[in-house]
Short mmCIF file of C-alpha atoms in Angstrom, two decimals:
data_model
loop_
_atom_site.label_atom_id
_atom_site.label_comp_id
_atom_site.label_asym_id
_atom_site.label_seq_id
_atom_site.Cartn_x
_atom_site.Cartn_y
_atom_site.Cartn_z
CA UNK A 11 163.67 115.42 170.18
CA UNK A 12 161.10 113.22 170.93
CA UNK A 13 158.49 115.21 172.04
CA UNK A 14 159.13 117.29 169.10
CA UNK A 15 158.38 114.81 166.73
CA UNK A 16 155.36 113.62 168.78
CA UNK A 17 153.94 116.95 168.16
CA UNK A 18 154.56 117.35 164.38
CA UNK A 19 152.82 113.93 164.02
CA UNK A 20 149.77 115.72 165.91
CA UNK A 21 149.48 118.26 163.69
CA UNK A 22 149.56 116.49 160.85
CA UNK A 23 146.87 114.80 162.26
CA UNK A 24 144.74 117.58 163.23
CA UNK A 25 145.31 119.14 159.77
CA UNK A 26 143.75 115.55 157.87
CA UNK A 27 140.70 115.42 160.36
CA UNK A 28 139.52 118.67 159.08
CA UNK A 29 140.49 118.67 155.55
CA UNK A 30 138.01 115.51 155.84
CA UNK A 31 135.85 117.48 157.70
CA UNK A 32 135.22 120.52 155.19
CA UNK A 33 134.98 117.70 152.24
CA UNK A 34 132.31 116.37 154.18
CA UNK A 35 130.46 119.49 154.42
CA UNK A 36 131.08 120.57 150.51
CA UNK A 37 127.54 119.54 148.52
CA UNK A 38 127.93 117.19 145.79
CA UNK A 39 128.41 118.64 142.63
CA UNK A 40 124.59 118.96 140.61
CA UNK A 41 123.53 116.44 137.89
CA UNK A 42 121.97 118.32 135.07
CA UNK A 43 120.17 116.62 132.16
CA UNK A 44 120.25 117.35 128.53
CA UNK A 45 118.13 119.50 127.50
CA UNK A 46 115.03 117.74 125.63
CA UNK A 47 114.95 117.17 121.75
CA UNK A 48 112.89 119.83 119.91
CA UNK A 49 110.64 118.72 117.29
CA UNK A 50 109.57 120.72 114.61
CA UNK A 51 107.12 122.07 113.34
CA UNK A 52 105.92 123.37 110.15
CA UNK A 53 103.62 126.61 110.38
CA UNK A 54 100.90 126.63 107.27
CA UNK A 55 100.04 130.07 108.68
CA UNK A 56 100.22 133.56 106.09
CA UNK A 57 99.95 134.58 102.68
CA UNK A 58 101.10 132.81 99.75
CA UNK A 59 101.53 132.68 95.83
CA UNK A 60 102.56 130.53 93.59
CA UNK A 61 102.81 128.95 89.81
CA UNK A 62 100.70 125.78 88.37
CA UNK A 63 100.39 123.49 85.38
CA UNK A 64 99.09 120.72 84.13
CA UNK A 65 96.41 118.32 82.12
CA UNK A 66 92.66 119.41 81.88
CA UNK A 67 89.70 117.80 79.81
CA UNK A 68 86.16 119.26 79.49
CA UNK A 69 83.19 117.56 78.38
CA UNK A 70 81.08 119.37 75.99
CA UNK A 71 77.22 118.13 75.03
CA UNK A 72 75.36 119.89 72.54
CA UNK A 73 71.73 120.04 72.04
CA UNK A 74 70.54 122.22 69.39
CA UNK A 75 67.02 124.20 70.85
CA UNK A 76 66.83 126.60 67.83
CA UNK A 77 67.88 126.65 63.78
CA UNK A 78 68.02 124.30 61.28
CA UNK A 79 67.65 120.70 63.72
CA UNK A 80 65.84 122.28 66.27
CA UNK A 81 65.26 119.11 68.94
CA UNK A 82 68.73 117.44 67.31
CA UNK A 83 70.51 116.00 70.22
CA UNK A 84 74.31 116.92 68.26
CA UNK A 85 76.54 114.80 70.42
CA UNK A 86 79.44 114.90 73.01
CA UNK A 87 82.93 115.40 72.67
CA UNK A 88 86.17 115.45 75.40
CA UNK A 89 87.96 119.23 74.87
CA UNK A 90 91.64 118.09 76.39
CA UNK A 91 95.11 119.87 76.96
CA UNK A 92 97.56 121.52 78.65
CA UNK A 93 96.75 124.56 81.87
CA UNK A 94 99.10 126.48 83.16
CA UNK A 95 98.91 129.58 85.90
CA UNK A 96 99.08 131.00 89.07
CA UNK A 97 97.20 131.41 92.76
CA UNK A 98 97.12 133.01 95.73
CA UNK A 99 95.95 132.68 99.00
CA UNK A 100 95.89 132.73 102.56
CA UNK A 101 96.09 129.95 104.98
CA UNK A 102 95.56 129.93 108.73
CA UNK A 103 96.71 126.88 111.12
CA UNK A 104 94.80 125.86 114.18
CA UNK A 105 96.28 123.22 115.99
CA UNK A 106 96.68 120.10 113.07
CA UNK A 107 93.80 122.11 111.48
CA UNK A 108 94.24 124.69 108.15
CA UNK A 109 91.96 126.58 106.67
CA UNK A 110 92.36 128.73 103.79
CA UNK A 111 91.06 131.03 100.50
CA UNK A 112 92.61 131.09 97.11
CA UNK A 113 92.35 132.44 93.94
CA UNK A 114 93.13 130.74 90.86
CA UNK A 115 93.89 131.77 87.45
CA UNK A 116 94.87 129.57 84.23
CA UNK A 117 95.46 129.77 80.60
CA UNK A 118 93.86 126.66 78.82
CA UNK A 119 94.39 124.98 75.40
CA UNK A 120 91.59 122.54 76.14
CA UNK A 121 89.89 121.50 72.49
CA UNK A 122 88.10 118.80 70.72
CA UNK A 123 85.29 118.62 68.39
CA UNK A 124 82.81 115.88 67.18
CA UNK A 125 80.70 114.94 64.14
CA UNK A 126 77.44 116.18 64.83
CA UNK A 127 74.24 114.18 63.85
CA UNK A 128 73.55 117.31 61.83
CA UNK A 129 74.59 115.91 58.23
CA UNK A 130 77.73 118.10 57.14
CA UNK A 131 78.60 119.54 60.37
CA UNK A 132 81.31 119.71 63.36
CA UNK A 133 81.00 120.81 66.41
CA UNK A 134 84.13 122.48 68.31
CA UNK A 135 85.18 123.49 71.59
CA UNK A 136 87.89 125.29 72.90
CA UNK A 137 88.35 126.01 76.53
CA UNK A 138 91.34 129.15 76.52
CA UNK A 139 90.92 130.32 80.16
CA UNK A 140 89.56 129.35 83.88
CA UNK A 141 89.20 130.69 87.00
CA UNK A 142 88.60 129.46 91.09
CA UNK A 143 87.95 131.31 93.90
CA UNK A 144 87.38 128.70 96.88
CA UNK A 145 87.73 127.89 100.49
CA UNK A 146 89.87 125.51 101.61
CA UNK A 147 89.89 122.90 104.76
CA UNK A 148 92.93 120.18 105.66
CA UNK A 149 94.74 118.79 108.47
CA UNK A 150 98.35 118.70 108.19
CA UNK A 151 101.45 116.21 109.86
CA UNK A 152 103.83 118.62 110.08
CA UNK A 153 105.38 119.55 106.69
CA UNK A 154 102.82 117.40 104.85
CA UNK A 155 99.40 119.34 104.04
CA UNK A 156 95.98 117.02 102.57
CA UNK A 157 93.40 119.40 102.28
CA UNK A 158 89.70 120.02 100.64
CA UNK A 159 88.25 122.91 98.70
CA UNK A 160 85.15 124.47 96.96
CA UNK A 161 83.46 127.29 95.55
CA UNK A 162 82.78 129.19 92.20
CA UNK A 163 84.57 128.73 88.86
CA UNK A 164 84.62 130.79 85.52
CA UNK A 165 85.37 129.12 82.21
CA UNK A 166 86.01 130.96 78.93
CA UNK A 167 84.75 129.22 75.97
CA UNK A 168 85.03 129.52 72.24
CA UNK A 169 82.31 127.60 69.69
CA UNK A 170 82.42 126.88 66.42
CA UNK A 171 80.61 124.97 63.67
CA UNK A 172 82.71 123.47 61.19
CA UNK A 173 82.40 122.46 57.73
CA UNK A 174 83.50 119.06 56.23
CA UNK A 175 83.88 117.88 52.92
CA UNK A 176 84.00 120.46 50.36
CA UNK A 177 84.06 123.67 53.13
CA UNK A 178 86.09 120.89 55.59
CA UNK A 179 87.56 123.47 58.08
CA UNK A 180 85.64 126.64 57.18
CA UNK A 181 84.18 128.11 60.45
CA UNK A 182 80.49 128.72 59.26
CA UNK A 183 79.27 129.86 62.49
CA UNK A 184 80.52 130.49 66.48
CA UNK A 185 80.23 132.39 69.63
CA UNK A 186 82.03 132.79 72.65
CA UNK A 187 80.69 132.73 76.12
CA UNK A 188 82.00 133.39 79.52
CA UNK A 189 80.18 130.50 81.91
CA UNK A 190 80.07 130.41 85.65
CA UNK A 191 79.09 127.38 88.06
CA UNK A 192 80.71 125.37 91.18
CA UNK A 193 83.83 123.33 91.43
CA UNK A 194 85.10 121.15 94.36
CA UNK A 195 89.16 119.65 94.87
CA UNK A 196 91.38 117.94 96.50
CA UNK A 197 95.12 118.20 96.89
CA UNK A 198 98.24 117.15 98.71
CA UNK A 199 101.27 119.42 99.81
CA UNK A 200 104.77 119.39 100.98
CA UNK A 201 106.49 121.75 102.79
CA UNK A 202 110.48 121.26 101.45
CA UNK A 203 111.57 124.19 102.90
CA UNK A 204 110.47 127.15 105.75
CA UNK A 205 108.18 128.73 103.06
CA UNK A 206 108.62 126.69 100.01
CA UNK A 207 105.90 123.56 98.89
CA UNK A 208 104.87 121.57 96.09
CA UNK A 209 101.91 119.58 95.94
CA UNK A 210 99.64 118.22 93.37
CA UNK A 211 95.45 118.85 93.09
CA UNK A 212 92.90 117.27 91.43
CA UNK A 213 89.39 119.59 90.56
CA UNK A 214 86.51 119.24 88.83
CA UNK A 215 84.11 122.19 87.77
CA UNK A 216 80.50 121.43 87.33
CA UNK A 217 79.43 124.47 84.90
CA UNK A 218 75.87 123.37 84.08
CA UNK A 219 73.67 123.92 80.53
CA UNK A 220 73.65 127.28 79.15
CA UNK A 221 72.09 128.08 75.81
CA UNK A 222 74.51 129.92 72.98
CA UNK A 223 73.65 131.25 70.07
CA UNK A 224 75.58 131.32 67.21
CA UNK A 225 76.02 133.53 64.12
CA UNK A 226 77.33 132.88 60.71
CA UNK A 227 81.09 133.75 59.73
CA UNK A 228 80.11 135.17 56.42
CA UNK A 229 80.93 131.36 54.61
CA UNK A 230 77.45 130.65 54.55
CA UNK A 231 75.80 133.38 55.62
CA UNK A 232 76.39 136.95 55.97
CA UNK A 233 78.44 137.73 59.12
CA UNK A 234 76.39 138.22 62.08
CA UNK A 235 73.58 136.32 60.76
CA UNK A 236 71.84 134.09 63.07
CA UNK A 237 72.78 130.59 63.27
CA UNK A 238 71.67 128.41 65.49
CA UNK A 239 71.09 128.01 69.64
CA UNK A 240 72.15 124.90 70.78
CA UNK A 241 72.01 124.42 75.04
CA UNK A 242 75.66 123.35 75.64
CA UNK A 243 75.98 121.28 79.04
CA UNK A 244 80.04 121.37 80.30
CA UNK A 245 82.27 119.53 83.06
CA UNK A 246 85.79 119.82 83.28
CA UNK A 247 88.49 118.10 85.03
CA UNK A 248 92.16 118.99 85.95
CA UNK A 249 94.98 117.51 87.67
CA UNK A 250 97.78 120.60 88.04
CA UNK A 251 101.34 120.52 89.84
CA UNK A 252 101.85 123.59 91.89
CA UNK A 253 105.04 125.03 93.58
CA UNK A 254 103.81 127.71 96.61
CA UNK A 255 106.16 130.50 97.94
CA UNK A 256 104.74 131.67 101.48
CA UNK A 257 105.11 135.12 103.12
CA UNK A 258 104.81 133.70 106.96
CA UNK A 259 107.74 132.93 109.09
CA UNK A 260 109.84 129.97 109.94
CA UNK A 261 109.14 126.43 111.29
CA UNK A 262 108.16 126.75 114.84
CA UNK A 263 110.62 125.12 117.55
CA UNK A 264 107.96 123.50 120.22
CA UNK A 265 109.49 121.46 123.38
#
């Protein structure tokens, strides 16, 4: 019996020096890291449109050239209210860099008026419309655009003398005039959303001195009649909200 148990205990034996020996030989199971956090970011790149509003003021100077005061410097006044309207535009991003084109449009209810230093007589301004076509420059931190712009700008004006005391509020004599010059901006914008932003922009249009003449409303004269020509120098300033929706695709994933 004894050599029979002397040779079970060698086998066992034999069998746990190689069990050892194959565990040796496996290779240690492989460390893996996590994968690295993706940052993202936001892609300025493609077409876009979008809805604006806001505050506008334009300042109106008028020096009459021809009529009744020719050489009568006839004052200043501040034409304010409410814009509201649209763009679109394209943007491009290179690297932090965007660069861009828009167009603008806006209805305006900008007005004001001013005792002129012609005895009996008030000058008015309205401002109903506006228009910008510029180019656009800005460097952006992800979702948050500040940019620059420039270019041409159209305002559509409306002038009117008015009467005061006994023909107070008459319209004796107007034109209207569609004026073109330069304007330059500024704005900020914040991408809330893949191709949603909001931002807010600040221009002002430098439209120059143009002479108008006007023509009688039939109170004074008959309609049609000439007036007056008075060289009209205008500036206006806005400050709009504006709320983009872009046609371009998602935020970019980058390692």
């Amino acid at each position: 019996m004894n050599w029979k148990i002397a040779s079970a205990v060698g086998a066992l034996s034999l069998v746990a020096v190689a069990t050892q020996a194959n565990a040796a030989d496996l290779a240690a199971r492989p460390y893996t890291k996590a994968p690295p956090m993706i940052a993202a970011i936001y892609d300025w790149s493609g077409f876009y449109i979008g809805a604006n509003g806001g505050y506008g003021s334009s300042r109106n100077c008028w020096d009459q050239t021809v009529g009744f005061a020719a050489g009568v410097a006839e004052g200043c006044h501040d034409a304010t209210g409410a814009v509201a309207g649209g763009q679109i535009g394209y943007r491009w991003q290179s690297s932090a860099f965007v660069f861009g084109l828009e167009a603008q449009g806006d209805w305006a209810d900008l007005s004001g008026r001013n005792a002129s230093t012609v005895l009996g007589v008030a000058n008015r301004t309205r401002v109903d419309a506006f228009g910008l076509f510029t180019g656009q420059i800005g460097y952006a931190w992800n979702s948050a655009l500040l940019y620059a712009k420039g270019g041409a700008a159209v305002t559509r004006n409306r002038y009117r003398g008015i009467g005061t005391g006994g023909l107070a509020g008459a319209e004796f004599d107007g034109a209207d005039d569609t004026r073109w010059g330069g304007t330059v901006g500024v704005g900020i914008e914040y991408g809330f959303a893949p191709n949603w932003s909001v931002g807010l922009e600040y221009d002002h249009l430098f439209m120059g001195r143009r002479d108008v003449t006007l023509t009688a409303n039939g109170v004074l004269a008959p309609v049609g009649t000439f007036s007056r020509t008075d060289r009209i120098g205008q500036d206006v300033d806005l400050i709009t909200a504006r709320i983009n929706y872009r046609f371009g695709g998602p935020i970019i994933a980058k390692y």
